[in-house]
Short mmCIF file of C-alpha atoms in Angstrom, two decimals:
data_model
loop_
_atom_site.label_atom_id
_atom_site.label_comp_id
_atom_site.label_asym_id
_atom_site.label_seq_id
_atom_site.Cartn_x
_atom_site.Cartn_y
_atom_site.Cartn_z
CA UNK A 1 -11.11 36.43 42.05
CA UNK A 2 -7.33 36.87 42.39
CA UNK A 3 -6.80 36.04 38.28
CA UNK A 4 -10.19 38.42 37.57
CA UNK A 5 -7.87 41.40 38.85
CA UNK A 6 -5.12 40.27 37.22
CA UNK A 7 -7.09 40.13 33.68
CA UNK A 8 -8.25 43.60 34.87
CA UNK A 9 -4.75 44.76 35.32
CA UNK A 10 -3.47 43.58 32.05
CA UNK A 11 -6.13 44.95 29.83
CA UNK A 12 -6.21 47.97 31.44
CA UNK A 13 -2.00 48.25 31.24
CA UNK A 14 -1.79 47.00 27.48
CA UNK A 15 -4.97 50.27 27.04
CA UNK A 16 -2.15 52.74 28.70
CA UNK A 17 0.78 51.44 26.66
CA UNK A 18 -1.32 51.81 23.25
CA UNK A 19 -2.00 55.28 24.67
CA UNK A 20 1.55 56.30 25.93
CA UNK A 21 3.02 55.02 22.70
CA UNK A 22 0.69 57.19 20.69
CA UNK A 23 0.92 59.70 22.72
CA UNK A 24 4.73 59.47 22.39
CA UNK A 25 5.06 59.41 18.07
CA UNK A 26 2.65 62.68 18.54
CA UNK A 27 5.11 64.39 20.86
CA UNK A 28 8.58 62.74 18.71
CA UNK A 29 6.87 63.96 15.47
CA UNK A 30 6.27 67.40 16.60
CA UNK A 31 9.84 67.52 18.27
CA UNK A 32 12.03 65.59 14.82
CA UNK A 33 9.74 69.16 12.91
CA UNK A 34 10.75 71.35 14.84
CA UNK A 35 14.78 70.32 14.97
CA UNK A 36 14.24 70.19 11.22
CA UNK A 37 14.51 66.51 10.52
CA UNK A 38 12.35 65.28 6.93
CA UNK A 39 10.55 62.34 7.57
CA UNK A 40 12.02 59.17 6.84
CA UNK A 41 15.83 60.89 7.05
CA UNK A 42 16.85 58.50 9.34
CA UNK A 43 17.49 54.81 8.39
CA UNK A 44 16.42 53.07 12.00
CA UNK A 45 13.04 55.79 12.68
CA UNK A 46 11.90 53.75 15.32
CA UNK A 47 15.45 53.57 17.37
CA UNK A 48 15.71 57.55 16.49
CA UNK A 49 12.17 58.16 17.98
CA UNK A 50 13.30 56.29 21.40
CA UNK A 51 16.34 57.69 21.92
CA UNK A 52 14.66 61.30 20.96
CA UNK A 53 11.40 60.46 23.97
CA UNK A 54 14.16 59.34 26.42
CA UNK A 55 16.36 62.43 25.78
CA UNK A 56 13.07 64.80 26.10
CA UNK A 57 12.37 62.84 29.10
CA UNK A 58 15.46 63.55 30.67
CA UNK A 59 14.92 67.52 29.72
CA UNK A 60 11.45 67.48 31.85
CA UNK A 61 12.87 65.65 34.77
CA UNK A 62 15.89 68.23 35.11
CA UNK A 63 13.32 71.06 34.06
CA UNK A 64 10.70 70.12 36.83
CA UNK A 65 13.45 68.42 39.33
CA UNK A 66 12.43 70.58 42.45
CA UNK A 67 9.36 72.23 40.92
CA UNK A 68 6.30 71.96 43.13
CA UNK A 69 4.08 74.21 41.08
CA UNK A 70 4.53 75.29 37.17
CA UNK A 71 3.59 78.88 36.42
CA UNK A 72 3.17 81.12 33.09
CA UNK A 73 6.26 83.00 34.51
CA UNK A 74 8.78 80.67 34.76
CA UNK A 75 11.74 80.22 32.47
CA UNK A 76 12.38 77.68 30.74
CA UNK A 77 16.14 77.02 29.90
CA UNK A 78 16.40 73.58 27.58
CA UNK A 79 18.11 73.14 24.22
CA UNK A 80 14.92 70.96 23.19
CA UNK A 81 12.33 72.19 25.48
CA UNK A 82 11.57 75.22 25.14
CA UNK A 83 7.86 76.06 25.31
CA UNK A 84 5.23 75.48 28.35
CA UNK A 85 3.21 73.47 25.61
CA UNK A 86 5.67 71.30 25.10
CA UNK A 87 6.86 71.11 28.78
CA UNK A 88 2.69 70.10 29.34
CA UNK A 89 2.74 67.60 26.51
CA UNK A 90 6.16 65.73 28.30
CA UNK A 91 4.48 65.75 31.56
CA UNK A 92 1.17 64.28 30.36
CA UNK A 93 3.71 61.60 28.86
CA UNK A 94 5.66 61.11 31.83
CA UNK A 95 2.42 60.57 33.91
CA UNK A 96 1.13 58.00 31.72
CA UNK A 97 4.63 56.55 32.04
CA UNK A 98 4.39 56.47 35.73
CA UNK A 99 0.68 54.86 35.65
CA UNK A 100 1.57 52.18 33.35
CA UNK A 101 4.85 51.39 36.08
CA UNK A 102 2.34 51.00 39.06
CA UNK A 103 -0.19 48.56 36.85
CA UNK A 104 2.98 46.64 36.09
CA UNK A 105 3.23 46.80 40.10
CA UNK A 106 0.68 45.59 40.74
CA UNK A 107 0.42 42.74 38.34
CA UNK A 108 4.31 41.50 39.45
CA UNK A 109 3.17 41.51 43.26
CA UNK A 110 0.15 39.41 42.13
CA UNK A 111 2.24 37.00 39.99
CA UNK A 112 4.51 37.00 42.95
CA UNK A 113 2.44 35.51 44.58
CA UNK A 114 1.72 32.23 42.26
CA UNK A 115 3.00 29.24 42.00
CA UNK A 116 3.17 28.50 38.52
CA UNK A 117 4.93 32.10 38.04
CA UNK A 118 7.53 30.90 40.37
CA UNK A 119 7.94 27.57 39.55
CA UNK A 120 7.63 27.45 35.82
CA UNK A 121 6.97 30.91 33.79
CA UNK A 122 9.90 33.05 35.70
CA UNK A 123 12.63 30.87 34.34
CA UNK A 124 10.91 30.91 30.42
CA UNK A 125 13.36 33.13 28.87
CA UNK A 126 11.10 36.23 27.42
CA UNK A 127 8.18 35.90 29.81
CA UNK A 128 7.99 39.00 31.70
CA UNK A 129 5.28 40.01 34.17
CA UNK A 130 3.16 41.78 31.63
CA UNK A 131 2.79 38.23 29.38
CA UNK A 132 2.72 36.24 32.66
CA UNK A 133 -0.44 38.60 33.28
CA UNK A 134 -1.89 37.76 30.30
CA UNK A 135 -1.21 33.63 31.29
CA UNK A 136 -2.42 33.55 34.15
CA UNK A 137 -5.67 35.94 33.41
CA UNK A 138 -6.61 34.39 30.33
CA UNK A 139 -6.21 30.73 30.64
CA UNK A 140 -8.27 28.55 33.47
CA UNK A 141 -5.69 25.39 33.99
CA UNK A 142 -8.73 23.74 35.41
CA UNK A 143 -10.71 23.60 32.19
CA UNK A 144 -7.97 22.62 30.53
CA UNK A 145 -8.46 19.15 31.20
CA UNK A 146 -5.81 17.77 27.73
CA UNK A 147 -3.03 20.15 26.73
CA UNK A 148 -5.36 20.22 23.48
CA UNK A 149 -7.16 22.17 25.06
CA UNK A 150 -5.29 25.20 25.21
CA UNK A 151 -4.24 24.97 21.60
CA UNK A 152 -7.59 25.44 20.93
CA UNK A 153 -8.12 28.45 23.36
CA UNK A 154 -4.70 30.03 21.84
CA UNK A 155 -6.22 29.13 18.39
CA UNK A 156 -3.31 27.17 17.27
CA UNK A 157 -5.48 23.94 16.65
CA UNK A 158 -5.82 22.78 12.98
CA UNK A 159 -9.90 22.93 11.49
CA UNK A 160 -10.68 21.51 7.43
CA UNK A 161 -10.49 24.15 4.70
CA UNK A 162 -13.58 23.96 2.02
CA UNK A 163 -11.65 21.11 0.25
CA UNK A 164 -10.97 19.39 3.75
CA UNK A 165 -8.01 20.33 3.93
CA UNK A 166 -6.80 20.37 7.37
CA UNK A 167 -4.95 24.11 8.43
CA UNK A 168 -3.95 26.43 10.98
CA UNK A 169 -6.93 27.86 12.67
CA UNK A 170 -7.88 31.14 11.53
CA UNK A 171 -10.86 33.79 11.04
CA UNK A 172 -11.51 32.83 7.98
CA UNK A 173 -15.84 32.00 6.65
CA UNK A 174 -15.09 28.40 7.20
CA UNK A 175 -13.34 27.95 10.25
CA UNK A 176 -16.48 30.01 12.11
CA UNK A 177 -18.95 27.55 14.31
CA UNK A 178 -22.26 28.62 15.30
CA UNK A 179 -23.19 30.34 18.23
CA UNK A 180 -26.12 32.01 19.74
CA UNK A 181 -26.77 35.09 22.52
CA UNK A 182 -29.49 37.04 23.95
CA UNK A 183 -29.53 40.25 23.25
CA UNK A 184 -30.70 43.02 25.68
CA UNK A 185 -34.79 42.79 24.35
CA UNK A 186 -34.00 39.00 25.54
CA UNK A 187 -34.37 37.79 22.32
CA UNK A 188 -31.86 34.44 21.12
CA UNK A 189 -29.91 35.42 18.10
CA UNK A 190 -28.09 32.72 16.31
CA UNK A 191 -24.86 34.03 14.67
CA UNK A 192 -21.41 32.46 13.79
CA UNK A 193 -18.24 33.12 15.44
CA UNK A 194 -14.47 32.62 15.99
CA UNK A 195 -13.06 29.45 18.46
CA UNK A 196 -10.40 30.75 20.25
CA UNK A 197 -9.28 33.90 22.59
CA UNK A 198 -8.30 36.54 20.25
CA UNK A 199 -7.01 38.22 22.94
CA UNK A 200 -4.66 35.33 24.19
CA UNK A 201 -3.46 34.39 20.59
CA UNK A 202 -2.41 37.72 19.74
CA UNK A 203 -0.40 37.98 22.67
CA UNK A 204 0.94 34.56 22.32
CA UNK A 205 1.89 34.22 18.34
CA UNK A 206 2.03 37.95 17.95
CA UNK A 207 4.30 39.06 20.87
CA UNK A 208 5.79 36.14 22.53
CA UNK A 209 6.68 34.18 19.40
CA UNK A 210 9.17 37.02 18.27
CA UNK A 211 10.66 38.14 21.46
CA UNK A 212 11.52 34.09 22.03
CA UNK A 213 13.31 34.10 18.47
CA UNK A 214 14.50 37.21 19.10
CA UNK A 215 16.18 35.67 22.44
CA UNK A 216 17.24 32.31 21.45
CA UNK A 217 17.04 29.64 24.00
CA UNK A 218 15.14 26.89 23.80
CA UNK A 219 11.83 27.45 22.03
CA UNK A 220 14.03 29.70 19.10
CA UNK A 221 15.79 25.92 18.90
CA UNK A 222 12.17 24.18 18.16
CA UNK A 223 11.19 26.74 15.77
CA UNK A 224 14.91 26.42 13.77
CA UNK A 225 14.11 22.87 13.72
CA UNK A 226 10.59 22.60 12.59
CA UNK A 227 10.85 25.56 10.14
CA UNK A 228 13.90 23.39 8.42
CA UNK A 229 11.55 20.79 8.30
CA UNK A 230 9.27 22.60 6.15
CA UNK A 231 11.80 23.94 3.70
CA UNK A 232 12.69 20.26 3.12
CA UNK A 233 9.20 19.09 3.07
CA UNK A 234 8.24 18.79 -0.81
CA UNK A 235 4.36 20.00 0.89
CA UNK A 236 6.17 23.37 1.65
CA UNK A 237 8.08 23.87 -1.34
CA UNK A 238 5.43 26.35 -3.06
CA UNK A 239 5.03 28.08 0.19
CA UNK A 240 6.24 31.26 0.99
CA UNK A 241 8.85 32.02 3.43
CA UNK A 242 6.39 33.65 5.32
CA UNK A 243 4.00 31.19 5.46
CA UNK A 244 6.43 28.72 6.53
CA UNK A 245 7.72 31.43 8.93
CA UNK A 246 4.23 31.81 10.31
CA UNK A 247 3.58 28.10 10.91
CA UNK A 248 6.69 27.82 12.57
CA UNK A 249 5.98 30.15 15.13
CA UNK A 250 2.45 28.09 15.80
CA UNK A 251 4.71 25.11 16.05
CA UNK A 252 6.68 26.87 18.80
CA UNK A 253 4.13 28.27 20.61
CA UNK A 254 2.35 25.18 20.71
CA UNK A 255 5.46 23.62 22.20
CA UNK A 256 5.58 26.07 25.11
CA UNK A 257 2.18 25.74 25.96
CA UNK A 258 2.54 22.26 25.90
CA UNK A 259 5.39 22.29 28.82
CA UNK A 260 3.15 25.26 30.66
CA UNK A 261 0.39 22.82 30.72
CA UNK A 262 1.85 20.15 32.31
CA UNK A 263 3.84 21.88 34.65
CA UNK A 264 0.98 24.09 35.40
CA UNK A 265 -1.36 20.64 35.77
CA UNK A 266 0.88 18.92 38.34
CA UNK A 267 1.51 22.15 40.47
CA UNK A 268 -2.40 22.27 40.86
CA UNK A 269 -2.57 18.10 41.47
CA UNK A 270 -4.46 17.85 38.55
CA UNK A 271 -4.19 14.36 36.29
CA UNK A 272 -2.19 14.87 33.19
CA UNK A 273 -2.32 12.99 30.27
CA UNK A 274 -0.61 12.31 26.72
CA UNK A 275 -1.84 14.58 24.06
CA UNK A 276 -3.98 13.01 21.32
CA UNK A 277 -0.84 13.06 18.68
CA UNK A 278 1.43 11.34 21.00
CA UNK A 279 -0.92 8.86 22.40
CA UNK A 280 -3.35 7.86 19.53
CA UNK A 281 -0.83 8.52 16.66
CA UNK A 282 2.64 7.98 17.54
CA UNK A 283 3.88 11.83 16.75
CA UNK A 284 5.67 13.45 19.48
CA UNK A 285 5.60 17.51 19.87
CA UNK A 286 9.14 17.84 21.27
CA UNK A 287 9.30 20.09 24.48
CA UNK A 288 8.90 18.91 28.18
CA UNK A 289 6.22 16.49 27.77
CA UNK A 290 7.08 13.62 30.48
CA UNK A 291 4.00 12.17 32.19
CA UNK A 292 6.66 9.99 34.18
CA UNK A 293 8.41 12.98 35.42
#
């Protein structure tokens, strides 16, 4: 129940923050038109647009500091704000600013209250509360009964190409497995479909990844070491940066979820064992992994 409203919180804060940011590039490209700045004038747009929201931001709070009602009569005195459209627009932005701050509440008293946020995931440099949300809602440690387990849920497991081939999980036609429903006439449909949370792995290799190279620290250390691996590997040679890039962030990711599982396995008493590489073929991931410990 507890991790249901957690999931609930976190979908429904990352649905505000796609919605405050839009929101936000309306209301910074209406403002950089009217102060008479072309598009693409400034050489860091995205750093420009923040610092132009938090200055705007800082007009409505002085404009409205006091202000218990707004009316058609009153006067407006702001060297950017100067219209009761655009004072509406900035406080239909600063509400959605203030919503988003109580989800994020609500979802840090509820990861307060955890033991795998407090004994693990709060000292992982780069996991706030939002991504500890999405932990915590998305993955069921109880399920996961070999840290394998979660690289397949995080779709960071390897499946065969056409040729065989084995590669990084992905969309793609042949990495799809066959699944069936009911639909609402009750009939069984038979379909094909993806293995892993997209949700979770977007999150994960899409967000996390980059703010932990972005950081440094320990998992920006296993992802300098494996992606040197693959620029010396003559299999990698032909591949782009990017693609070695890419598989180096898997490689880290896969890492950290490696030393979440176990510590996340033990705080819950539940038996832990060697992953499949380490135990069956000798290859060791890096990371935490001590079933002694």
């Amino acid at each position: 129940m507890q991790n249901q409203l957690i999931r609930a919180s976190v979908r429904t804060m990352y649905d505000l923050q796609k919605l405050r940011i839009q929101a936000g590039n309306r209301i910074v490209a209406a403002f950089r038109v009217k102060l008479g700045i072309e598009p693409g004038e400034k050489e860091d747009e995205e750093t420009e647009a923040g610092k132009l929201l938090d200055e705007l931001r800082k007009e409505y709070k002085r404009i409205t500091d006091g202000v218990k009602r707004l009316t058609k009569g009153m006067k407006i005195n702001s060297p950017l704000i100067t219209t009761m459209g655009e004072l509406a627009l900035l406080e239909a932005y600063e509400r959605q600013c203030q919503v988003e701050a109580m989800h994020e509440k609500a979802i840090q008293d509820a990861l307060d209250n955890t033991e795998i946020w407090n004994q693990f995931l709060l000292g992982v440099r780069g996991v706030g509360p939002l991504m500890g949300g999405v932990i915590l809602s998305e993955i069921d440690i109880h399920k996961a009964r070999h840290v394998s387990s979660l690289w397949k849920l995080a779709g960071i497991d390897v499946a065969p190409n056409n040729d065989g081939v084995m590669e990084g999980r992905s969309r793609k036609k042949h990495h799809l497995v066959p699944k069936t429903y009911t639909n609402a006439e009750g009939e069984v449909i038979e379909t094909v479909g993806i293995t892993f949370n997209p949700f979770l792995k977007t999150k994960l290799v899409g967000v996390l990844a980059d703010v932990f190279i972005k950081l440094g620290g320990k998992y920006r250390t296993v992802y300098d070491g494996y992606k040197n691996r693959l620029e010396n590997h003559p299999k990698w040679a032909e591949k782009t940066k990017g693609h070695r890039h890419n598989a180096a962030k898997r490689y880290m990711i896969k890492v950290f979820l490696q030393d979440l599982w176990l510590a996340w396995r033990k705080i819950e008493g539940l038996p832990v064992s060697e992953p499949y590489a380490k135990a069956k073929l000798g290859i060791n991931h890096g990371g935490e992994y001590d079933i002694a410990a």
